[in-house]
Amino acid sequence: MPDVLYINGRFTTTDERVLGVEDRGFQFGDAVYEVFKFLGGRPVFLPDHFRRLDRGLRDIDIRNPWTESTLASTVKELLRRTAFDHGIVYIQVSRGEGERAHFYPDDMKPTVIAYSRRFEFPDAAKKERGIRLITTGDQRWQLCCVKSVNLLANALAKKRAQRAGADEALLLDSGFVREGASSNFFAVRNGRLGTHPLDEHILAGIVRAHAIGLAIGAKIPVDELPLREAELFDMDEAFITSTTQGIMPVTELDGRIIGSSGRGEITARLQRLFDEEERRDAGV
Ligand code: PLP
């Protein structure tokens, strides 16, 4: 069944072919995107996603077609037209369509799309079981803080993980642990959380920010410092964060069991707090 699609000011469905072949998002990866979750027909952390979209567009010199309130009303209408209550919304803003050339005119009209999609969020058993990671080199560009649609290096890393029987790839660069191919990474050691600081090497994950806030609120100290590769051998617990996975325990890394096997205590506590926060935000 096709999904509800918003494009450039009108609603249609995803079975309509809407993009021109000379759209710069298609030819140059000249676009940014967002993914947010909705529960009970209501968006989760929408203002956070708007702010990150706005920052990313500014970083790559594309005019933001939305204000926080026009995005909120577009999303409200999109979800009103959506036949299911839980899922994700994918948003993409490209620089627009025009004759193919590296130089882009300053006044391009952005191509704006948003569509809702069903999504199987992890159930209680999966949240307890956790996931396996492999480590691999970070082959991405040098502005990973921009949620750009240039996801080739991420996709190749994820495929390597899948071929190795794992769920996610942990990206290593210059001796440091950056983040997952589609998630942020946290290590727990001696009751403290460690995660990469916000800079050009990682995406400022929305769930990452909430996890840090919840940890601080629960008096769990957080160190936003780059983790060295060698420290991966000395963790009590680990987890990843992302919109679709929430807080997800990592139980195995490159085939080695982390900590005392199974989901760690701090991870489980943050997971509970985060799930409550999401539901509170959606008002369900
Ligand atoms: N890092 C990367 C590279 C990602 O692609 C994602 C999500 O897609 C994240 C981190 C997590 O971000 P968020 O928590 O906003 O979903």
mmCIF file of C-alpha atoms and ligand atoms in Angstrom:
data_model
loop_
_atom_site.group_PDB
_atom_site.id
_atom_site.type_symbol
_atom_site.label_atom_id
_atom_site.label_comp_id
_atom_site.label_asym_id
_atom_site.label_seq_id
_atom_site.Cartn_x
_atom_site.Cartn_y
_atom_site.Cartn_z
ATOM 1 C CA MET A 1 0.000 0.000 0.000
ATOM 2 C CA PRO A 2 1.428 3.430 -0.891
ATOM 3 C CA ASP A 3 2.253 5.870 1.922
ATOM 4 C CA VAL A 4 1.036 9.444 2.272
ATOM 5 C CA LEU A 5 3.555 11.814 0.691
ATOM 6 C CA TYR A 6 3.916 15.575 1.024
ATOM 7 C CA ILE A 7 5.856 17.235 -1.823
ATOM 8 C CA ASN A 8 6.396 20.935 -2.431
ATOM 9 C CA GLY A 9 3.179 22.070 -0.802
ATOM 10 C CA ARG A 10 0.733 19.326 -1.795
ATOM 11 C CA PHE A 11 -0.220 15.840 -0.597
ATOM 12 C CA THR A 12 -0.137 12.724 -2.748
ATOM 13 C CA THR A 13 1.071 9.142 -2.209
ATOM 14 C CA THR A 14 4.449 7.457 -2.676
ATOM 15 C CA ASP A 15 3.285 5.658 -5.817
ATOM 16 C CA GLU A 16 3.347 8.962 -7.713
ATOM 17 C CA ARG A 17 6.759 9.557 -9.364
ATOM 18 C CA VAL A 18 7.492 13.058 -8.209
ATOM 19 C CA LEU A 19 11.214 13.847 -8.620
ATOM 20 C CA GLY A 20 12.934 15.196 -11.707
ATOM 21 C CA VAL A 21 16.130 13.421 -12.825
ATOM 22 C CA GLU A 22 18.038 16.679 -12.464
ATOM 23 C CA ASP A 23 17.094 17.163 -8.842
ATOM 24 C CA ARG A 24 20.381 17.894 -7.059
ATOM 25 C CA GLY A 25 19.457 15.535 -4.230
ATOM 26 C CA PHE A 26 19.463 12.698 -6.772
ATOM 27 C CA GLN A 27 22.556 13.707 -8.763
ATOM 28 C CA PHE A 28 24.807 15.323 -6.145
ATOM 29 C CA GLY A 29 23.478 14.055 -2.835
ATOM 30 C CA ASP A 30 22.840 17.781 -2.346
ATOM 31 C CA ALA A 31 20.213 17.367 0.370
ATOM 32 C CA VAL A 32 19.634 16.772 4.055
ATOM 33 C CA TYR A 33 17.074 14.552 5.731
ATOM 34 C CA GLU A 34 15.416 13.839 9.046
ATOM 35 C CA VAL A 35 13.685 10.809 10.499
ATOM 36 C CA PHE A 36 11.373 11.152 13.455
ATOM 37 C CA LYS A 37 9.055 8.761 15.184
ATOM 38 C CA PHE A 38 5.328 9.128 15.783
ATOM 39 C CA LEU A 39 3.306 7.390 18.473
ATOM 40 C CA GLY A 40 -0.467 7.497 18.753
ATOM 41 C CA GLY A 41 -0.486 9.700 15.650
ATOM 42 C CA ARG A 42 1.696 12.330 17.393
ATOM 43 C CA PRO A 43 5.310 13.248 16.537
ATOM 44 C CA VAL A 44 8.100 12.611 19.048
ATOM 45 C CA PHE A 45 10.690 15.344 19.704
ATOM 46 C CA LEU A 46 9.649 17.305 16.598
ATOM 47 C CA PRO A 47 11.207 20.647 17.726
ATOM 48 C CA ASP A 48 14.572 18.865 18.180
ATOM 49 C CA HIS A 49 14.361 17.501 14.638
ATOM 50 C CA PHE A 50 13.393 20.910 13.268
ATOM 51 C CA ARG A 51 16.418 22.546 14.927
ATOM 52 C CA ARG A 52 18.817 19.935 13.540
ATOM 53 C CA LEU A 53 17.302 20.229 10.053
ATOM 54 C CA ASP A 54 17.610 24.005 10.223
ATOM 55 C CA ARG A 55 21.273 23.811 11.314
ATOM 56 C CA GLY A 56 22.108 21.246 8.602
ATOM 57 C CA LEU A 57 20.465 23.311 5.856
ATOM 58 C CA ARG A 58 22.356 26.378 6.992
ATOM 59 C CA ASP A 59 25.656 24.420 7.009
ATOM 60 C CA ILE A 60 25.204 23.468 3.350
ATOM 61 C CA ASP A 61 23.733 26.794 2.204
ATOM 62 C CA ILE A 62 20.157 25.685 1.459
ATOM 63 C CA ARG A 63 17.235 27.908 2.430
ATOM 64 C CA ASN A 64 14.952 26.266 5.000
ATOM 65 C CA PRO A 65 11.501 26.004 3.399
ATOM 66 C CA TRP A 66 9.906 25.596 6.841
ATOM 67 C CA THR A 67 9.552 27.472 10.080
ATOM 68 C CA GLU A 68 9.040 25.419 13.210
ATOM 69 C CA SER A 69 5.302 26.096 13.037
ATOM 70 C CA THR A 70 4.839 25.400 9.287
ATOM 71 C CA LEU A 71 6.703 22.119 9.743
ATOM 72 C CA ALA A 72 4.473 21.264 12.714
ATOM 73 C CA SER A 73 1.307 21.962 10.722
ATOM 74 C CA THR A 74 2.550 19.993 7.674
ATOM 75 C CA VAL A 75 3.386 17.060 9.944
ATOM 76 C CA LYS A 76 0.007 17.301 11.683
ATOM 77 C CA GLU A 77 -1.786 17.088 8.316
ATOM 78 C CA LEU A 78 0.498 14.278 7.102
ATOM 79 C CA LEU A 79 -0.242 12.232 10.224
ATOM 80 C CA ARG A 80 -3.974 13.036 10.014
ATOM 81 C CA ARG A 81 -3.960 11.488 6.516
ATOM 82 C CA THR A 82 -1.888 8.486 7.659
ATOM 83 C CA ALA A 83 -3.871 5.302 8.250
ATOM 84 C CA PHE A 84 -1.715 3.978 11.144
ATOM 85 C CA ASP A 85 -0.755 5.373 14.551
ATOM 86 C CA HIS A 86 2.883 4.359 15.039
ATOM 87 C CA GLY A 87 5.724 4.753 12.590
ATOM 88 C CA ILE A 88 8.326 7.114 11.235
ATOM 89 C CA VAL A 89 8.283 10.201 9.061
ATOM 90 C CA TYR A 90 11.094 10.710 6.555
ATOM 91 C CA ILE A 91 11.775 14.307 5.520
ATOM 92 C CA GLN A 92 14.173 15.387 2.798
ATOM 93 C CA VAL A 93 15.061 18.856 1.579
ATOM 94 C CA SER A 94 17.275 19.078 -1.499
ATOM 95 C CA ARG A 95 18.696 22.228 -3.063
ATOM 96 C CA GLY A 96 16.228 21.742 -5.914
ATOM 97 C CA GLU A 97 16.084 20.873 -9.582
ATOM 98 C CA GLY A 98 18.090 22.515 -12.362
ATOM 99 C CA GLU A 99 20.382 21.810 -15.298
ATOM 100 C CA ARG A 100 23.185 19.609 -14.019
ATOM 101 C CA ALA A 101 26.241 21.657 -13.046
ATOM 102 C CA HIS A 102 28.506 21.682 -10.019
ATOM 103 C CA PHE A 103 27.981 25.442 -9.639
ATOM 104 C CA TYR A 104 24.519 25.987 -8.237
ATOM 105 C CA PRO A 105 22.504 29.175 -8.643
ATOM 106 C CA ASP A 106 21.927 31.064 -5.394
ATOM 107 C CA ASP A 107 18.156 31.205 -5.796
ATOM 108 C CA MET A 108 17.218 27.535 -6.262
ATOM 109 C CA LYS A 109 13.834 26.434 -5.011
ATOM 110 C CA PRO A 110 14.331 23.520 -2.614
ATOM 111 C CA THR A 111 12.560 20.211 -3.240
ATOM 112 C CA VAL A 112 10.734 19.312 -0.045
ATOM 113 C CA ILE A 113 9.282 15.913 0.742
ATOM 114 C CA ALA A 114 7.882 14.188 3.802
ATOM 115 C CA TYR A 115 6.220 10.806 4.051
ATOM 116 C CA SER A 116 5.036 8.529 6.795
ATOM 117 C CA ARG A 117 5.907 4.859 6.952
ATOM 118 C CA ARG A 118 5.085 1.893 9.150
ATOM 119 C CA PHE A 119 8.010 0.803 11.289
ATOM 120 C CA GLU A 120 8.546 -2.179 13.570
ATOM 121 C CA PHE A 121 10.124 -0.633 16.649
ATOM 122 C CA PRO A 122 12.065 -3.079 18.828
ATOM 123 C CA ASP A 123 9.821 -5.010 21.217
ATOM 124 C CA ALA A 124 10.604 -5.757 24.882
ATOM 125 C CA ALA A 125 12.443 -8.993 24.027
ATOM 126 C CA LYS A 126 14.688 -7.262 21.467
ATOM 127 C CA LYS A 127 15.366 -4.388 23.869
ATOM 128 C CA GLU A 128 16.564 -6.882 26.433
ATOM 129 C CA ARG A 129 18.472 -9.106 24.001
ATOM 130 C CA GLY A 130 20.391 -6.194 22.488
ATOM 131 C CA ILE A 131 22.466 -6.186 19.326
ATOM 132 C CA ARG A 132 25.868 -7.158 17.970
ATOM 133 C CA LEU A 133 28.362 -4.723 16.512
ATOM 134 C CA ILE A 134 31.448 -5.037 14.375
ATOM 135 C CA THR A 135 34.124 -2.370 14.147
ATOM 136 C CA THR A 136 35.106 -0.960 10.768
ATOM 137 C CA GLY A 137 36.916 2.064 9.355
ATOM 138 C CA ASP A 138 35.054 5.363 9.111
ATOM 139 C CA GLN A 139 35.144 6.243 5.399
ATOM 140 C CA ARG A 140 32.708 9.162 5.549
ATOM 141 C CA TRP A 141 33.323 12.803 4.665
ATOM 142 C CA GLN A 142 34.433 15.432 7.151
ATOM 143 C CA LEU A 143 31.072 17.003 8.013
ATOM 144 C CA CYS A 144 29.338 14.116 9.722
ATOM 145 C CA CYS A 145 27.434 16.626 11.875
ATOM 146 C CA VAL A 146 25.281 17.375 8.803
ATOM 147 C CA LYS A 147 22.535 14.792 8.296
ATOM 148 C CA SER A 148 23.318 14.617 4.603
ATOM 149 C CA VAL A 149 21.771 12.040 2.281
ATOM 150 C CA ASN A 150 25.314 10.988 1.282
ATOM 151 C CA LEU A 151 25.029 7.678 3.099
ATOM 152 C CA LEU A 152 27.130 5.450 0.845
ATOM 153 C CA ALA A 153 29.927 4.903 3.370
ATOM 154 C CA ASN A 154 27.314 4.251 6.065
ATOM 155 C CA ALA A 155 25.452 1.781 3.831
ATOM 156 C CA LEU A 156 28.663 -0.093 2.933
ATOM 157 C CA ALA A 157 29.651 -0.296 6.608
ATOM 158 C CA LYS A 158 26.198 -1.614 7.544
ATOM 159 C CA LYS A 159 26.418 -4.239 4.809
ATOM 160 C CA ARG A 160 29.793 -5.372 6.194
ATOM 161 C CA ALA A 161 28.124 -5.718 9.600
ATOM 162 C CA GLN A 162 25.256 -7.713 8.133
ATOM 163 C CA ARG A 163 27.629 -10.046 6.267
ATOM 164 C CA ALA A 164 29.463 -10.652 9.552
ATOM 165 C CA GLY A 165 26.174 -11.602 11.252
ATOM 166 C CA ALA A 166 25.976 -8.317 13.190
ATOM 167 C CA ASP A 167 23.386 -5.550 13.398
ATOM 168 C CA GLU A 168 25.415 -2.351 13.303
ATOM 169 C CA ALA A 169 28.911 -1.140 12.394
ATOM 170 C CA LEU A 170 30.925 0.928 14.852
ATOM 171 C CA LEU A 171 33.036 3.445 12.939
ATOM 172 C CA LEU A 172 36.676 3.872 13.954
ATOM 173 C CA ASP A 173 38.895 6.700 12.802
ATOM 174 C CA SER A 174 42.427 7.798 13.810
ATOM 175 C CA GLY A 175 42.354 5.493 16.849
ATOM 176 C CA PHE A 176 39.015 6.876 18.081
ATOM 177 C CA VAL A 177 35.519 5.444 18.252
ATOM 178 C CA ARG A 178 33.205 7.861 16.420
ATOM 179 C CA GLU A 179 29.652 6.462 16.234
ATOM 180 C CA GLY A 180 27.561 3.742 14.613
ATOM 181 C CA ALA A 181 26.734 3.771 10.899
ATOM 182 C CA SER A 182 23.214 4.903 11.832
ATOM 183 C CA SER A 183 23.447 5.482 15.587
ATOM 184 C CA ASN A 184 25.484 7.104 18.363
ATOM 185 C CA PHE A 185 27.566 4.941 20.673
ATOM 186 C CA PHE A 186 27.884 4.954 24.472
ATOM 187 C CA ALA A 187 30.262 2.966 26.669
ATOM 188 C CA VAL A 188 29.631 2.413 30.387
ATOM 189 C CA ARG A 189 32.562 1.915 32.725
ATOM 190 C CA ASN A 190 32.695 2.111 36.531
ATOM 191 C CA GLY A 191 29.226 3.646 36.605
ATOM 192 C CA ARG A 192 30.098 6.450 34.138
ATOM 193 C CA LEU A 193 28.841 6.986 30.601
ATOM 194 C CA GLY A 194 31.261 7.874 27.840
ATOM 195 C CA THR A 195 30.339 9.116 24.373
ATOM 196 C CA HIS A 196 31.964 11.116 21.596
ATOM 197 C CA PRO A 197 31.648 14.908 21.979
ATOM 198 C CA LEU A 198 29.592 16.898 19.466
ATOM 199 C CA ASP A 199 31.854 17.896 16.603
ATOM 200 C CA GLU A 200 32.243 17.284 12.857
ATOM 201 C CA HIS A 201 32.980 13.565 13.405
ATOM 202 C CA ILE A 202 29.487 12.573 14.544
ATOM 203 C CA LEU A 203 25.831 13.362 14.037
ATOM 204 C CA ALA A 204 24.190 15.183 16.935
ATOM 205 C CA GLY A 205 21.691 12.403 17.592
ATOM 206 C CA ILE A 206 18.391 13.448 19.131
ATOM 207 C CA VAL A 207 18.255 10.285 21.249
ATOM 208 C CA ARG A 208 21.904 10.842 22.251
ATOM 209 C CA ALA A 209 20.964 14.239 23.686
ATOM 210 C CA HIS A 210 17.988 12.823 25.576
ATOM 211 C CA ALA A 211 20.053 9.900 26.906
ATOM 212 C CA ILE A 212 22.650 12.334 28.250
ATOM 213 C CA GLY A 213 19.972 14.528 29.839
ATOM 214 C CA LEU A 214 18.310 11.523 31.467
ATOM 215 C CA ALA A 215 21.645 10.169 32.735
ATOM 216 C CA ILE A 216 22.532 13.502 34.313
ATOM 217 C CA GLY A 217 19.045 13.677 35.858
ATOM 218 C CA ALA A 218 19.620 10.192 37.308
ATOM 219 C CA LYS A 219 23.020 11.260 38.731
ATOM 220 C CA ILE A 220 24.949 9.050 36.323
ATOM 221 C CA PRO A 221 28.096 10.980 35.330
ATOM 222 C CA VAL A 222 28.616 11.516 31.584
ATOM 223 C CA ASP A 223 31.987 12.111 29.896
ATOM 224 C CA GLU A 224 31.675 13.555 26.402
ATOM 225 C CA LEU A 225 35.175 12.592 25.348
ATOM 226 C CA PRO A 226 36.440 10.622 22.355
ATOM 227 C CA LEU A 227 36.784 6.987 23.353
ATOM 228 C CA ARG A 228 40.028 5.337 22.265
ATOM 229 C CA GLU A 229 39.782 2.075 20.344
ATOM 230 C CA ALA A 230 41.702 0.288 23.107
ATOM 231 C CA GLU A 231 39.016 1.284 25.631
ATOM 232 C CA LEU A 232 36.533 -0.891 23.770
ATOM 233 C CA PHE A 233 38.184 -3.841 25.515
ATOM 234 C CA ASP A 234 37.399 -2.395 28.919
ATOM 235 C CA MET A 235 33.662 -1.669 29.053
ATOM 236 C CA ASP A 236 31.108 -2.902 31.582
ATOM 237 C CA GLU A 237 28.177 -2.112 29.276
ATOM 238 C CA ALA A 238 27.576 -0.446 25.939
ATOM 239 C CA PHE A 239 24.567 0.820 24.017
ATOM 240 C CA ILE A 240 23.676 2.673 20.867
ATOM 241 C CA THR A 241 21.040 5.363 20.454
ATOM 242 C CA SER A 242 18.854 6.244 17.473
ATOM 243 C CA THR A 243 15.333 7.350 16.679
ATOM 244 C CA THR A 244 14.285 3.932 15.408
ATOM 245 C CA GLN A 245 16.131 1.824 18.023
ATOM 246 C CA GLY A 246 15.824 4.122 21.045
ATOM 247 C CA ILE A 247 18.418 3.058 23.604
ATOM 248 C CA MET A 248 19.591 -0.373 22.489
ATOM 249 C CA PRO A 249 22.060 -2.522 24.467
ATOM 250 C CA VAL A 250 25.173 -3.743 22.663
ATOM 251 C CA THR A 251 25.991 -7.193 23.928
ATOM 252 C CA GLU A 252 28.731 -8.255 21.508
ATOM 253 C CA LEU A 253 31.492 -6.396 19.710
ATOM 254 C CA ASP A 254 33.573 -8.147 17.029
ATOM 255 C CA GLY A 255 32.408 -11.458 18.493
ATOM 256 C CA ARG A 256 33.472 -10.608 22.086
ATOM 257 C CA ILE A 257 30.867 -10.480 24.848
ATOM 258 C CA ILE A 258 30.673 -7.095 26.554
ATOM 259 C CA GLY A 259 30.643 -6.971 30.369
ATOM 260 C CA SER A 260 28.919 -9.788 32.181
ATOM 261 C CA SER A 261 26.766 -10.723 29.153
ATOM 262 C CA GLY A 262 23.256 -9.504 28.436
ATOM 263 C CA ARG A 263 21.833 -6.038 28.963
ATOM 264 C CA GLY A 264 23.615 -3.972 31.603
ATOM 265 C CA GLU A 265 21.854 -2.361 34.576
ATOM 266 C CA ILE A 266 22.565 1.253 33.654
ATOM 267 C CA THR A 267 21.483 0.622 30.065
ATOM 268 C CA ALA A 268 18.209 -0.933 31.237
ATOM 269 C CA ARG A 269 17.541 2.013 33.546
ATOM 270 C CA LEU A 270 18.155 4.603 30.819
ATOM 271 C CA GLN A 271 16.096 2.572 28.367
ATOM 272 C CA ARG A 272 13.113 2.706 30.734
ATOM 273 C CA LEU A 273 13.514 6.427 31.362
ATOM 274 C CA PHE A 274 13.872 7.122 27.651
ATOM 275 C CA ASP A 275 10.797 5.124 26.648
ATOM 276 C CA GLU A 276 8.777 7.085 29.239
ATOM 277 C CA GLU A 277 10.160 10.389 27.941
ATOM 278 C CA GLU A 278 9.189 9.510 24.359
ATOM 279 C CA ARG A 279 5.638 8.651 25.366
ATOM 280 C CA ARG A 280 5.384 11.796 27.468
ATOM 281 C CA ASP A 281 6.584 13.925 24.549
ATOM 282 C CA ALA A 282 4.024 12.364 22.183
ATOM 283 C CA GLY A 283 1.331 12.724 24.871
ATOM 284 C CA VAL A 284 0.377 9.024 24.794
HETATM 285 N N1 PLP B 1 24.515 8.833 13.806
HETATM 286 C C1 PLP B 1 24.200 8.549 12.529
HETATM 287 C C2 PLP B 1 25.297 8.443 11.523
HETATM 288 C C3 PLP B 1 22.866 8.356 12.151
HETATM 289 O O1 PLP B 1 22.551 8.089 10.868
HETATM 290 C C4 PLP B 1 21.855 8.431 13.142
HETATM 291 C C5 PLP B 1 20.442 8.225 12.808
HETATM 292 O O2 PLP B 1 20.090 7.960 11.689
HETATM 293 C C6 PLP B 1 22.228 8.708 14.460
HETATM 294 C C7 PLP B 1 23.561 8.917 14.756
HETATM 295 C C8 PLP B 1 21.186 8.808 15.547
HETATM 296 O O3 PLP B 1 20.472 10.013 15.455
HETATM 297 P P1 PLP B 1 19.014 10.163 16.075
HETATM 298 O O4 PLP B 1 19.138 9.821 17.535
HETATM 299 O O5 PLP B 1 18.682 11.596 15.881
HETATM 300 O O6 PLP B 1 18.124 9.235 15.335
#
